[in-house]
Short mmCIF file of C-alpha atoms in Angstrom, two decimals:
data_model
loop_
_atom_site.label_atom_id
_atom_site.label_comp_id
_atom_site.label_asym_id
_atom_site.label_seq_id
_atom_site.Cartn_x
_atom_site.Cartn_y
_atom_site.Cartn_z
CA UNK A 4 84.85 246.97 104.55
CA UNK A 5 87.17 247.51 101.70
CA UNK A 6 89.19 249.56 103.28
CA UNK A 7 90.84 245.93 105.22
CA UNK A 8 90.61 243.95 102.38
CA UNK A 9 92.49 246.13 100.12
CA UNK A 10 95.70 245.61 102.57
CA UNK A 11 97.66 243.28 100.63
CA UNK A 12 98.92 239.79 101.81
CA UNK A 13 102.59 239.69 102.62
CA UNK A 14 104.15 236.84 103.26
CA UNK A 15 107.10 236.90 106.18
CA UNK A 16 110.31 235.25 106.34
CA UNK A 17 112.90 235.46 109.13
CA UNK A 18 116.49 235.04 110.18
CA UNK A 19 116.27 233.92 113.37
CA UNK A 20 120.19 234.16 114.11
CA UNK A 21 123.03 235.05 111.59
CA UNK A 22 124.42 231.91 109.82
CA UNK A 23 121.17 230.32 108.82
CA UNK A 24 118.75 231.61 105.99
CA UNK A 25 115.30 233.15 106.11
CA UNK A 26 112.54 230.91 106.55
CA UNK A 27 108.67 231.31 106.21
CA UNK A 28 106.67 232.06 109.75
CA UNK A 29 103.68 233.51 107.76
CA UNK A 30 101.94 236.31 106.49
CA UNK A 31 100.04 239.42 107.29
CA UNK A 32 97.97 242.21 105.95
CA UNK A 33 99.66 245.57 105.27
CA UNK A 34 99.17 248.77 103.50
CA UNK A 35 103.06 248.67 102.06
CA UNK A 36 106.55 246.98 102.95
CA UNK A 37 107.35 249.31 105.70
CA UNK A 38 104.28 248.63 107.83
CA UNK A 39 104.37 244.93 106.89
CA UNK A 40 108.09 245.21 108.16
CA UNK A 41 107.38 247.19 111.22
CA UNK A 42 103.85 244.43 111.43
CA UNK A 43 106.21 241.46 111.29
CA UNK A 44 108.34 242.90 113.93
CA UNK A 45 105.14 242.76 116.35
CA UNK A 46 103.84 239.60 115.12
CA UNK A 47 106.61 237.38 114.71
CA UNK A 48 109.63 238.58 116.69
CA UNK A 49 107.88 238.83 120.31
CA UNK A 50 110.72 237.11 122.03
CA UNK A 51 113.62 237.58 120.07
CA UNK A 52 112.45 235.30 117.38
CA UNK A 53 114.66 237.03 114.42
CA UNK A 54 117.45 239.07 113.83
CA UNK A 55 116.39 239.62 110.11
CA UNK A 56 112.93 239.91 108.23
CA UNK A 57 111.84 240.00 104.61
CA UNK A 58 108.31 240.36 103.41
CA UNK A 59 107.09 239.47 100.05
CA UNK A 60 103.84 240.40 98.81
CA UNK A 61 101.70 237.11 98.45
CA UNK A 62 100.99 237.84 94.93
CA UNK A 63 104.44 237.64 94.13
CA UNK A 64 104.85 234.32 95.12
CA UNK A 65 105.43 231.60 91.90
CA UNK A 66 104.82 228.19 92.73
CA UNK A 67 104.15 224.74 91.33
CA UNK A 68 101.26 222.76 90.99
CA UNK A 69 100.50 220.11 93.70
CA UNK A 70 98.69 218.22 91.36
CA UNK A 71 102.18 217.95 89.38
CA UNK A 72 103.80 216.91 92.30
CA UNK A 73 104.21 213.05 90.84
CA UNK A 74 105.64 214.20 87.15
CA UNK A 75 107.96 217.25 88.54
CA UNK A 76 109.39 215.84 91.50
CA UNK A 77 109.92 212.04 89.90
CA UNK A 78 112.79 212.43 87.60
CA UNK A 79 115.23 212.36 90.61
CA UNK A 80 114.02 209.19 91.76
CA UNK A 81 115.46 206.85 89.46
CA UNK A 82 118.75 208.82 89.44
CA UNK A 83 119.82 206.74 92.30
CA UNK A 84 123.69 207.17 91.49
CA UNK A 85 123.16 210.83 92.42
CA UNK A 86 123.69 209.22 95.70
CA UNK A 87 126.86 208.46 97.58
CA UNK A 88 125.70 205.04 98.88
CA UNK A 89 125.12 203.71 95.27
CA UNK A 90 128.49 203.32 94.98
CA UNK A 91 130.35 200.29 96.44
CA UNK A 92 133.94 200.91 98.12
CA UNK A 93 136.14 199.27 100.39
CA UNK A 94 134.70 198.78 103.37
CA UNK A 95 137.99 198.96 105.51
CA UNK A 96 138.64 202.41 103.84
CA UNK A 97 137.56 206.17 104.74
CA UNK A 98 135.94 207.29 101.71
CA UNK B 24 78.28 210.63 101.37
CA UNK B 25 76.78 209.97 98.44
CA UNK B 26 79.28 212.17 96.94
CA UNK B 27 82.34 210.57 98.63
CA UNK B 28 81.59 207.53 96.40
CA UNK B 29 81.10 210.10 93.67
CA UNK B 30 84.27 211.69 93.39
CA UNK B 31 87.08 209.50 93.83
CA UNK B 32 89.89 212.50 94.90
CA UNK B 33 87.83 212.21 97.80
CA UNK B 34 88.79 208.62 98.35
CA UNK B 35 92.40 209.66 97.53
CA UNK B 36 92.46 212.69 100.10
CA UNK B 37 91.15 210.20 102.82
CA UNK B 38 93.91 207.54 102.24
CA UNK B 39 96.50 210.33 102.67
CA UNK B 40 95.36 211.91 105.78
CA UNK B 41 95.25 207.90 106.64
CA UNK B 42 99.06 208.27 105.93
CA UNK B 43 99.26 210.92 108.14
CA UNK B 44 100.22 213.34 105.38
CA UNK B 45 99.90 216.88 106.31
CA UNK B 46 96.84 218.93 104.15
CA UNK B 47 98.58 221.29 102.70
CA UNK B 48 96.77 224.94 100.99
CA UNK B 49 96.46 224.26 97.31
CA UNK B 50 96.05 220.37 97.50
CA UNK B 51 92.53 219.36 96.71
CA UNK B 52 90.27 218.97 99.50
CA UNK B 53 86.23 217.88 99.69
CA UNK B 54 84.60 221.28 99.99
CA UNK B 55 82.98 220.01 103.59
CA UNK B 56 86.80 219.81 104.85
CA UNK B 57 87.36 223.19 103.59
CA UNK B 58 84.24 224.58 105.35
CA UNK B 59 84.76 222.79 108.89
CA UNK B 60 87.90 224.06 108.88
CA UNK B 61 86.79 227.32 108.01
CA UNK B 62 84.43 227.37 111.01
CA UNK B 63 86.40 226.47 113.39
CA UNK B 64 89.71 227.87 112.48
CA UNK B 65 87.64 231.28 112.37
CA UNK B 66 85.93 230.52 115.61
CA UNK B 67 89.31 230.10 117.55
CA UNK B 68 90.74 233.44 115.64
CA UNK B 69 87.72 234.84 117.23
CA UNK B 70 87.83 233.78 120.87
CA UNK B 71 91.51 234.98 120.67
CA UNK B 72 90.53 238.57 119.38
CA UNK B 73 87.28 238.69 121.75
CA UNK B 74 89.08 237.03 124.72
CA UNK B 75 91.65 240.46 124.89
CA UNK B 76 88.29 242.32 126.75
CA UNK B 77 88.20 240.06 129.51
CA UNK B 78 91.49 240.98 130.39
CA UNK B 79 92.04 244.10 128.96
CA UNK B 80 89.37 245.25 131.49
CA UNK B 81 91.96 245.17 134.08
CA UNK B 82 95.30 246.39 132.22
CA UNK B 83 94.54 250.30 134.26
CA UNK B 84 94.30 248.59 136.92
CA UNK B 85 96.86 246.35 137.71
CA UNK B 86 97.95 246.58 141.28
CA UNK B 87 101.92 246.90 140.29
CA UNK B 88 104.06 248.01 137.12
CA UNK B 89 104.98 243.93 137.41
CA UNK B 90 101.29 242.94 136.97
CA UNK B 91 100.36 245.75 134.43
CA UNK B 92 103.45 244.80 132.38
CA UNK B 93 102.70 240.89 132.08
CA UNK B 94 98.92 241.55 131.79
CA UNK B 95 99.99 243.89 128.54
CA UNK B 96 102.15 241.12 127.05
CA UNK B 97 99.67 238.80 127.39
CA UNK B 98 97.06 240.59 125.93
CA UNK B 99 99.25 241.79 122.79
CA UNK B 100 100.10 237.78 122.93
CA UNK B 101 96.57 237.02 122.11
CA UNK B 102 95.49 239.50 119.29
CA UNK B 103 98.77 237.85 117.98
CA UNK B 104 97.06 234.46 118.02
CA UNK B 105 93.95 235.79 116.40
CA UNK B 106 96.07 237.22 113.43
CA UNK B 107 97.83 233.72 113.30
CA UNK B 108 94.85 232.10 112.95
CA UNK B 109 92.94 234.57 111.06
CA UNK B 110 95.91 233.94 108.19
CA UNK B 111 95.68 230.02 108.49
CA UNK B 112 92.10 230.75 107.72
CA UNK B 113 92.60 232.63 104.69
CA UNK B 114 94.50 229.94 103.35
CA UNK B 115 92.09 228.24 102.79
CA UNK B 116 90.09 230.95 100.34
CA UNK B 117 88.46 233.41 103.19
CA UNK B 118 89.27 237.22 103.09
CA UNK B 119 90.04 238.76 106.15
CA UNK B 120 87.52 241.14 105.89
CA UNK B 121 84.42 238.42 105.62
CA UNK B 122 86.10 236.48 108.38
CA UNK B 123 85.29 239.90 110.81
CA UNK B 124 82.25 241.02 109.05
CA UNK B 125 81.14 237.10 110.20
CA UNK B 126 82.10 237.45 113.83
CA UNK B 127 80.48 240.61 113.91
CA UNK B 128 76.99 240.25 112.52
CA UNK B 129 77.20 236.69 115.00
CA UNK B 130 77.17 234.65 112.13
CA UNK B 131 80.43 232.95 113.38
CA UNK B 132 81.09 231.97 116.73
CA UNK B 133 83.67 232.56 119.45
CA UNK B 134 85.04 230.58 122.61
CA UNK B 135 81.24 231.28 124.94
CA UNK B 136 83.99 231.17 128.01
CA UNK B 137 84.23 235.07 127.11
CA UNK B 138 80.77 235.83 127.42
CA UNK B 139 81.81 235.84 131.30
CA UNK B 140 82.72 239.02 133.09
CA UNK B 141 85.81 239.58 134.80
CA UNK B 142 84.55 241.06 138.07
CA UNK B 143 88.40 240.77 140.58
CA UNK B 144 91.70 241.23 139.90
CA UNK B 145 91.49 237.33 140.79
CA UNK B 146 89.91 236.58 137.51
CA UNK B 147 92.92 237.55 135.63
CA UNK B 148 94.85 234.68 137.74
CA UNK B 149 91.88 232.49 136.95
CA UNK B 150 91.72 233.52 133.41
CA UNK B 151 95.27 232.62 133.00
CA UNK B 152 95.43 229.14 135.25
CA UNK B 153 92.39 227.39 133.95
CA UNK B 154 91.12 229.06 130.72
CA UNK B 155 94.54 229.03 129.55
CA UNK B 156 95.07 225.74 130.97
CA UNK B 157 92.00 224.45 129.64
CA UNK B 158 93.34 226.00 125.88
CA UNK B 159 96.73 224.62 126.28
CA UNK B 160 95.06 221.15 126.74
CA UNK B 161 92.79 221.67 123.75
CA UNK B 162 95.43 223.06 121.75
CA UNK B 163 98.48 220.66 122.06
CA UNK B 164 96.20 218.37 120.61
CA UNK B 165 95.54 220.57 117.50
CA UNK B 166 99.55 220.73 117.23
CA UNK B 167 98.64 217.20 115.00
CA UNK B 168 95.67 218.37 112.99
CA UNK B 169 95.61 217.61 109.99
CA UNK B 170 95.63 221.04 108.15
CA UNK B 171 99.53 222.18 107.65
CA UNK B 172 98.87 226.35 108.47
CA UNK B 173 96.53 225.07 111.05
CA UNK B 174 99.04 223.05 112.83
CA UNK B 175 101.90 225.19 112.47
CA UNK B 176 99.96 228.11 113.85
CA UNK B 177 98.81 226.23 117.23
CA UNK B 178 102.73 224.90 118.01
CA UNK B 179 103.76 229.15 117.83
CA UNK B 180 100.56 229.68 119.80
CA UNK B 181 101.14 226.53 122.38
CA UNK B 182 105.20 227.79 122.38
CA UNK B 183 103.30 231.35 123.67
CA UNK B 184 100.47 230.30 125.88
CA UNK B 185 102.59 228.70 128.74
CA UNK B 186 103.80 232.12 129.89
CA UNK B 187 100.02 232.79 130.22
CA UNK B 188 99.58 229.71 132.17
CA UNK B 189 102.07 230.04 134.81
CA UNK B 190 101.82 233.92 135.26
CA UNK B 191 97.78 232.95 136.03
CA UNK B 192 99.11 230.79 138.70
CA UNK B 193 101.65 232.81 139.96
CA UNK B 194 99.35 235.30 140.50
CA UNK B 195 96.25 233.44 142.09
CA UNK B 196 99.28 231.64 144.42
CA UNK B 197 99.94 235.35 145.46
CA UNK B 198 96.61 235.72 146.51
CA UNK B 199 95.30 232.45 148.18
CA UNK B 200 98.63 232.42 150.22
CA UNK B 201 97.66 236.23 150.89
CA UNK B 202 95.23 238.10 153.46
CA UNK B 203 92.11 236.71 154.26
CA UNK B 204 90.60 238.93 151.90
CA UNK B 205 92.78 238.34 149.07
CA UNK B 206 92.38 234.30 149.64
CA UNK B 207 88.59 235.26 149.96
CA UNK B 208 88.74 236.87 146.50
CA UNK B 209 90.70 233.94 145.11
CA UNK B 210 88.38 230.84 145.81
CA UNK B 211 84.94 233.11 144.61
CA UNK B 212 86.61 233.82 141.08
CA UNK B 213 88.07 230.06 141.22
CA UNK B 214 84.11 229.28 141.97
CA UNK B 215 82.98 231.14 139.37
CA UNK B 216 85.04 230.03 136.68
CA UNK B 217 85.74 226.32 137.19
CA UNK B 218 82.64 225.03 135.46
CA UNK B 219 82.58 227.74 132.26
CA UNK B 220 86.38 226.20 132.12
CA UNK B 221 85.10 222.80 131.88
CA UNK B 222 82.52 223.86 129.27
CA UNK B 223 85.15 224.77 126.82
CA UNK B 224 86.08 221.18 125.45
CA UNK B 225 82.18 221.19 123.89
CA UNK B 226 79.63 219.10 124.26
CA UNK B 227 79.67 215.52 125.55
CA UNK B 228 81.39 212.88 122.77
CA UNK B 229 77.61 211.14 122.60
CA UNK B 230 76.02 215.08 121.56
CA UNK B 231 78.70 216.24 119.62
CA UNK B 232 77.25 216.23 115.97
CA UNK B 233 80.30 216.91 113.98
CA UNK B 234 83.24 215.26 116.02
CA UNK B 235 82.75 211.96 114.18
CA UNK B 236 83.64 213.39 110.90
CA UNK B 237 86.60 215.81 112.20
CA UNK B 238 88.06 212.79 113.88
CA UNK B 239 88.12 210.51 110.42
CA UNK B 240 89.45 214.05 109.16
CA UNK B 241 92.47 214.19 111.37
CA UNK B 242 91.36 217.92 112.23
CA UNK B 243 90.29 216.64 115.66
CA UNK B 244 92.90 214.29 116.88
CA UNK B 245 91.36 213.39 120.70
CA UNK B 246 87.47 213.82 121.82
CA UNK B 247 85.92 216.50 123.51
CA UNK B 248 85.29 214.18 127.12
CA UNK B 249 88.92 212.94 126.84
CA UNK B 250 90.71 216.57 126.58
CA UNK B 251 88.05 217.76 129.06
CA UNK B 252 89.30 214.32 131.94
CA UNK B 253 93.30 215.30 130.64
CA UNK B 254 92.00 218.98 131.86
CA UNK B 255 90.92 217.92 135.49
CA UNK B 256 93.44 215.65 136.46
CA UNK B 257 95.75 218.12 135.48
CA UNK B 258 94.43 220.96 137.42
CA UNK B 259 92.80 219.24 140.44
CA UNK B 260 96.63 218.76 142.01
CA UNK B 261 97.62 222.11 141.00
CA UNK B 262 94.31 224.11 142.79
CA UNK B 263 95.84 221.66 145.73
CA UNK B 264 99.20 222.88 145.65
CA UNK B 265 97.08 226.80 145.43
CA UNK B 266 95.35 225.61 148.45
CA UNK B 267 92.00 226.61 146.74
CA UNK B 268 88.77 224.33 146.38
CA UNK B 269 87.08 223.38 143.25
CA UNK B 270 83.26 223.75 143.59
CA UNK B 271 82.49 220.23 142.92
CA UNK B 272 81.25 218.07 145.95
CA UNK B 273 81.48 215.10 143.36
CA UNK B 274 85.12 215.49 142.53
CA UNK B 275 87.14 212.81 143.67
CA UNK B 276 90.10 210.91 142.49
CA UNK B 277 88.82 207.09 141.13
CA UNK B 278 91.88 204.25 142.29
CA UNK B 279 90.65 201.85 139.17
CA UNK B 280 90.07 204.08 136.61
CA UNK B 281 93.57 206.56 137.65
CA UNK B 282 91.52 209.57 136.97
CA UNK B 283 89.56 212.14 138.50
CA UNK B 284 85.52 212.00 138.31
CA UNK B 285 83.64 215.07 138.23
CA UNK B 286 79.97 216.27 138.76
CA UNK B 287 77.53 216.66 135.87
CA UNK B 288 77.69 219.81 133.82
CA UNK B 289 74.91 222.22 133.13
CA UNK B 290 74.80 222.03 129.36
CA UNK B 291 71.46 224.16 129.91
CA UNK B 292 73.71 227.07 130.69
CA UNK B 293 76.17 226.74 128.00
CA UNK B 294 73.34 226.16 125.36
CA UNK B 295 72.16 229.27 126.74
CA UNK B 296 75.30 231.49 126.60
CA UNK B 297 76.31 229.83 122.71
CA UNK B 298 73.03 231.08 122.14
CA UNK B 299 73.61 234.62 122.94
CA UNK B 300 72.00 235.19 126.44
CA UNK B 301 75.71 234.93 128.69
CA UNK B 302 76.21 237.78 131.01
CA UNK B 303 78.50 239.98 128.29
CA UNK B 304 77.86 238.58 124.78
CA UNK B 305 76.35 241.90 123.61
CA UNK B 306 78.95 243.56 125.07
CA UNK B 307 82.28 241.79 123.49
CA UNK B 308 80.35 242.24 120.16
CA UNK B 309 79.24 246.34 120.60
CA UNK B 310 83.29 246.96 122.09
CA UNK B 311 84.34 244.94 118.94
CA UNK B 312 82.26 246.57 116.46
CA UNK B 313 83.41 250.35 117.94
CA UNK B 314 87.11 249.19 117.77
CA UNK B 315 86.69 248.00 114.09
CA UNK B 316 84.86 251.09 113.36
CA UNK B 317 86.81 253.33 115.30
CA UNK B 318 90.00 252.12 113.73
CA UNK B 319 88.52 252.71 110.43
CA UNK B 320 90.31 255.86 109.52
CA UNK B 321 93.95 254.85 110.55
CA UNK B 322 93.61 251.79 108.20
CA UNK B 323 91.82 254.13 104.82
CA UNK B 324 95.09 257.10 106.13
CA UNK B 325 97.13 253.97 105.92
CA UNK B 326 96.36 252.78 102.70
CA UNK B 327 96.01 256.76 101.47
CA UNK B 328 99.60 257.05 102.10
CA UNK B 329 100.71 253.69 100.49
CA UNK B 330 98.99 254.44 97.29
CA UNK B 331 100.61 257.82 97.51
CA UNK B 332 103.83 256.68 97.94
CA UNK B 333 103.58 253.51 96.07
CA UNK B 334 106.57 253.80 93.11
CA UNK B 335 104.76 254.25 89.55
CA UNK B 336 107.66 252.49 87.81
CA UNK B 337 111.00 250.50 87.97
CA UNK B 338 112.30 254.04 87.89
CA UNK B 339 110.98 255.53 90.38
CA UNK B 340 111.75 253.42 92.64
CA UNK B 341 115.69 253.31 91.51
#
């Protein structure tokens, strides 16, 4: 059974109308882009779901650490003055 | 449990799910989390790949383009919900390949509704009505589960199924409100399929070894009995409105309680059919294992001509 299991993962992202961005649906097994395009096309756009798809092999795919999510992500939360509503204005005026 | 006191990310996993935050693939999970989910995860990719030969049985035959077109997009619906749920699965560190090698050598299991044949045209209406009906129920349920992939993959199946549903019902209303032969062939499948249907929500809450854990997990969000009573007082007003009976002398609707009671189920039978012995579980396995192995030579030509064609270099492929 190697023959399945040396279809890579891709990982599929669609627009689903023009104006927004690509977003992640899922992912599927495919010899190379063109059948994971022309897979993604069966799997995810059924009804109309997309207008646009990309696929990314999984491998490709970067990300961080869960386990770092506390030191990574924290920085931002004492920057309170990143936000609008830290600031104190008139309340009678459009600001 | 022993270990649950041992390791104390297990403590820490089990006061998020508390939280109601969503298990996500690379967080740390207790290894008996990972493998429930595996199971049964796997199991419903299964029933979703096996459950196409019920159906598919009848896609030459469909008595009008209508029919034959609907049946065909519902049947390329579900091997869509297998590959959904086959990739939620491999999230969690299962290769596609080992995931069917396990359904077919029977080490993993598969919805035992399937192990029924589809003997009418009326079964495909039944099919539809109640063991879609009966997934739907079990499903919305599994729109909360704990498990993010898991989760997302049932609310694009649940989005899906309710086509299935009503086309099911359209089609058995066609019938029952038909010739007396067509109405005729419309109660026996309803007969036939109503208690199989019932089956599907698993074994009573009191014999139902590992709900108690999948509960605390979040994976299961409502029991088997209380998806199984949501089940029958949905459908008992809608066979009504078919004008089809439910072959249960015992079925009536209970003023104090607001719900519908129903006779005892033969849990000898579905013991029996898990086990192996249902009219067409060596059947659904032998068509599976030909397809895989039949299908063998487009996938190797596949992957022949992608390694062919696959650019050597950055240059190349400028």
């Amino acid at each position: 059974m190697n023959d399945r299991s040396s279809w890579p993962l891709w990982e599929v992202f669609l627009r689903s109308r023009r104006g927004l961005s690509h977003q992640h649906v899922g992912s599927l097994h495919a010899p190379d882009w063109e059948m994971a395009v022309q897979n993604a096309r069966d799997l995810y756009t059924r009804r109309g779901e997309g207008v646009s798809i990309w696929v990314v092999e999984s491998a490709a795919i970067h990300a961080s650490d869960p386990d770092d999510r506390g030191p990574l992500f924290d920085p931002p939360a004492d920057k309170v003055y990143r936000h609008p509503t830290f600031y104190k204005v008139p309340e009678d005026l459009k600001l | 449990m022993a270990d649950a006191a041992a390791d104390p990310r297990e403590a820490a996993f089990q006061a998020a799910i508390d939280a109601e935050r969503s298990v996500e693939p690379r967080d740390w999970m207790p290894e008996r989390y990972r493998a429930t989910l595996i199971r049964q995860i796997a199991q419903h990719a299964h029933s979703e790949i096996i459950g196409m030969q019920p159906e598919g049985n009848w896609i030459t035959r469909a008595p009008s383009l209508r029919r034959k077109a609907i049946l065909l997009a519902k049947v390329q619906d579900e091997a869509g919900h297998g590959l959904y749920l086959y990739s939620a699965a491999e999230t969690l560190g299962v290769s596609r390949s080992e995931l069917v090698e396990m359904l077919q050598s029977g080490r993993q299991k598969y919805s035992s509704i399937f192990n029924y044949p589809t003997l009418t045209w009326a079964d495909v209406g039944t099919i539809g009505w109640l063991v879609d009906g009966a997934a739907i129920t079990n499903q919305l349920a599994l729109t909360k589960t704990s498990y993010g992939p898991y989760a997302r993959a049932m609310v694009r199946i649940c989005r899906e199924e309710s086509f299935h549903q009503r086309q099911g019902f359209e089609l058995l209303s066609q019938l029952s409100h038909g010739t007396p032969a067509q109405r005729a062939m419309a109660q026996d499948s309803v007969d036939r399929w109503w208690w199989p249907s019932l089956m599907m929500f698993g074994p009573p809450d009191d014999s139902s070894p590992n709900s108690a854990q999948s509960m605390k997990w979040k994976i299961k969000r409502v029991s088997n009995d209380e998806l199984r009573q949501r089940f029958v007082d949905m459908t008992v007003p809608q066979a009504r409105a078919l004008g089809l009976g439910l072959p249960d002398p015992q079925l009536r609707w209970n003023e104090n309680s607001e719900h519908y009671e129903f006779g005892p189920i033969n849990w000898d039978e579905f013991a029996q059919v898990l086990k192996g012995d249902g009219p067409c579980n060596a059947e659904r396995i032998r068509v599976r294992r030909e397809a895989d192995a039949g299908g063998a030579w487009v996938r190797e030509a596949a992957r022949a001509w992608a390694v062919k064609h696959k650019p050597r270099s950055a240059e190349d492929a400028a």
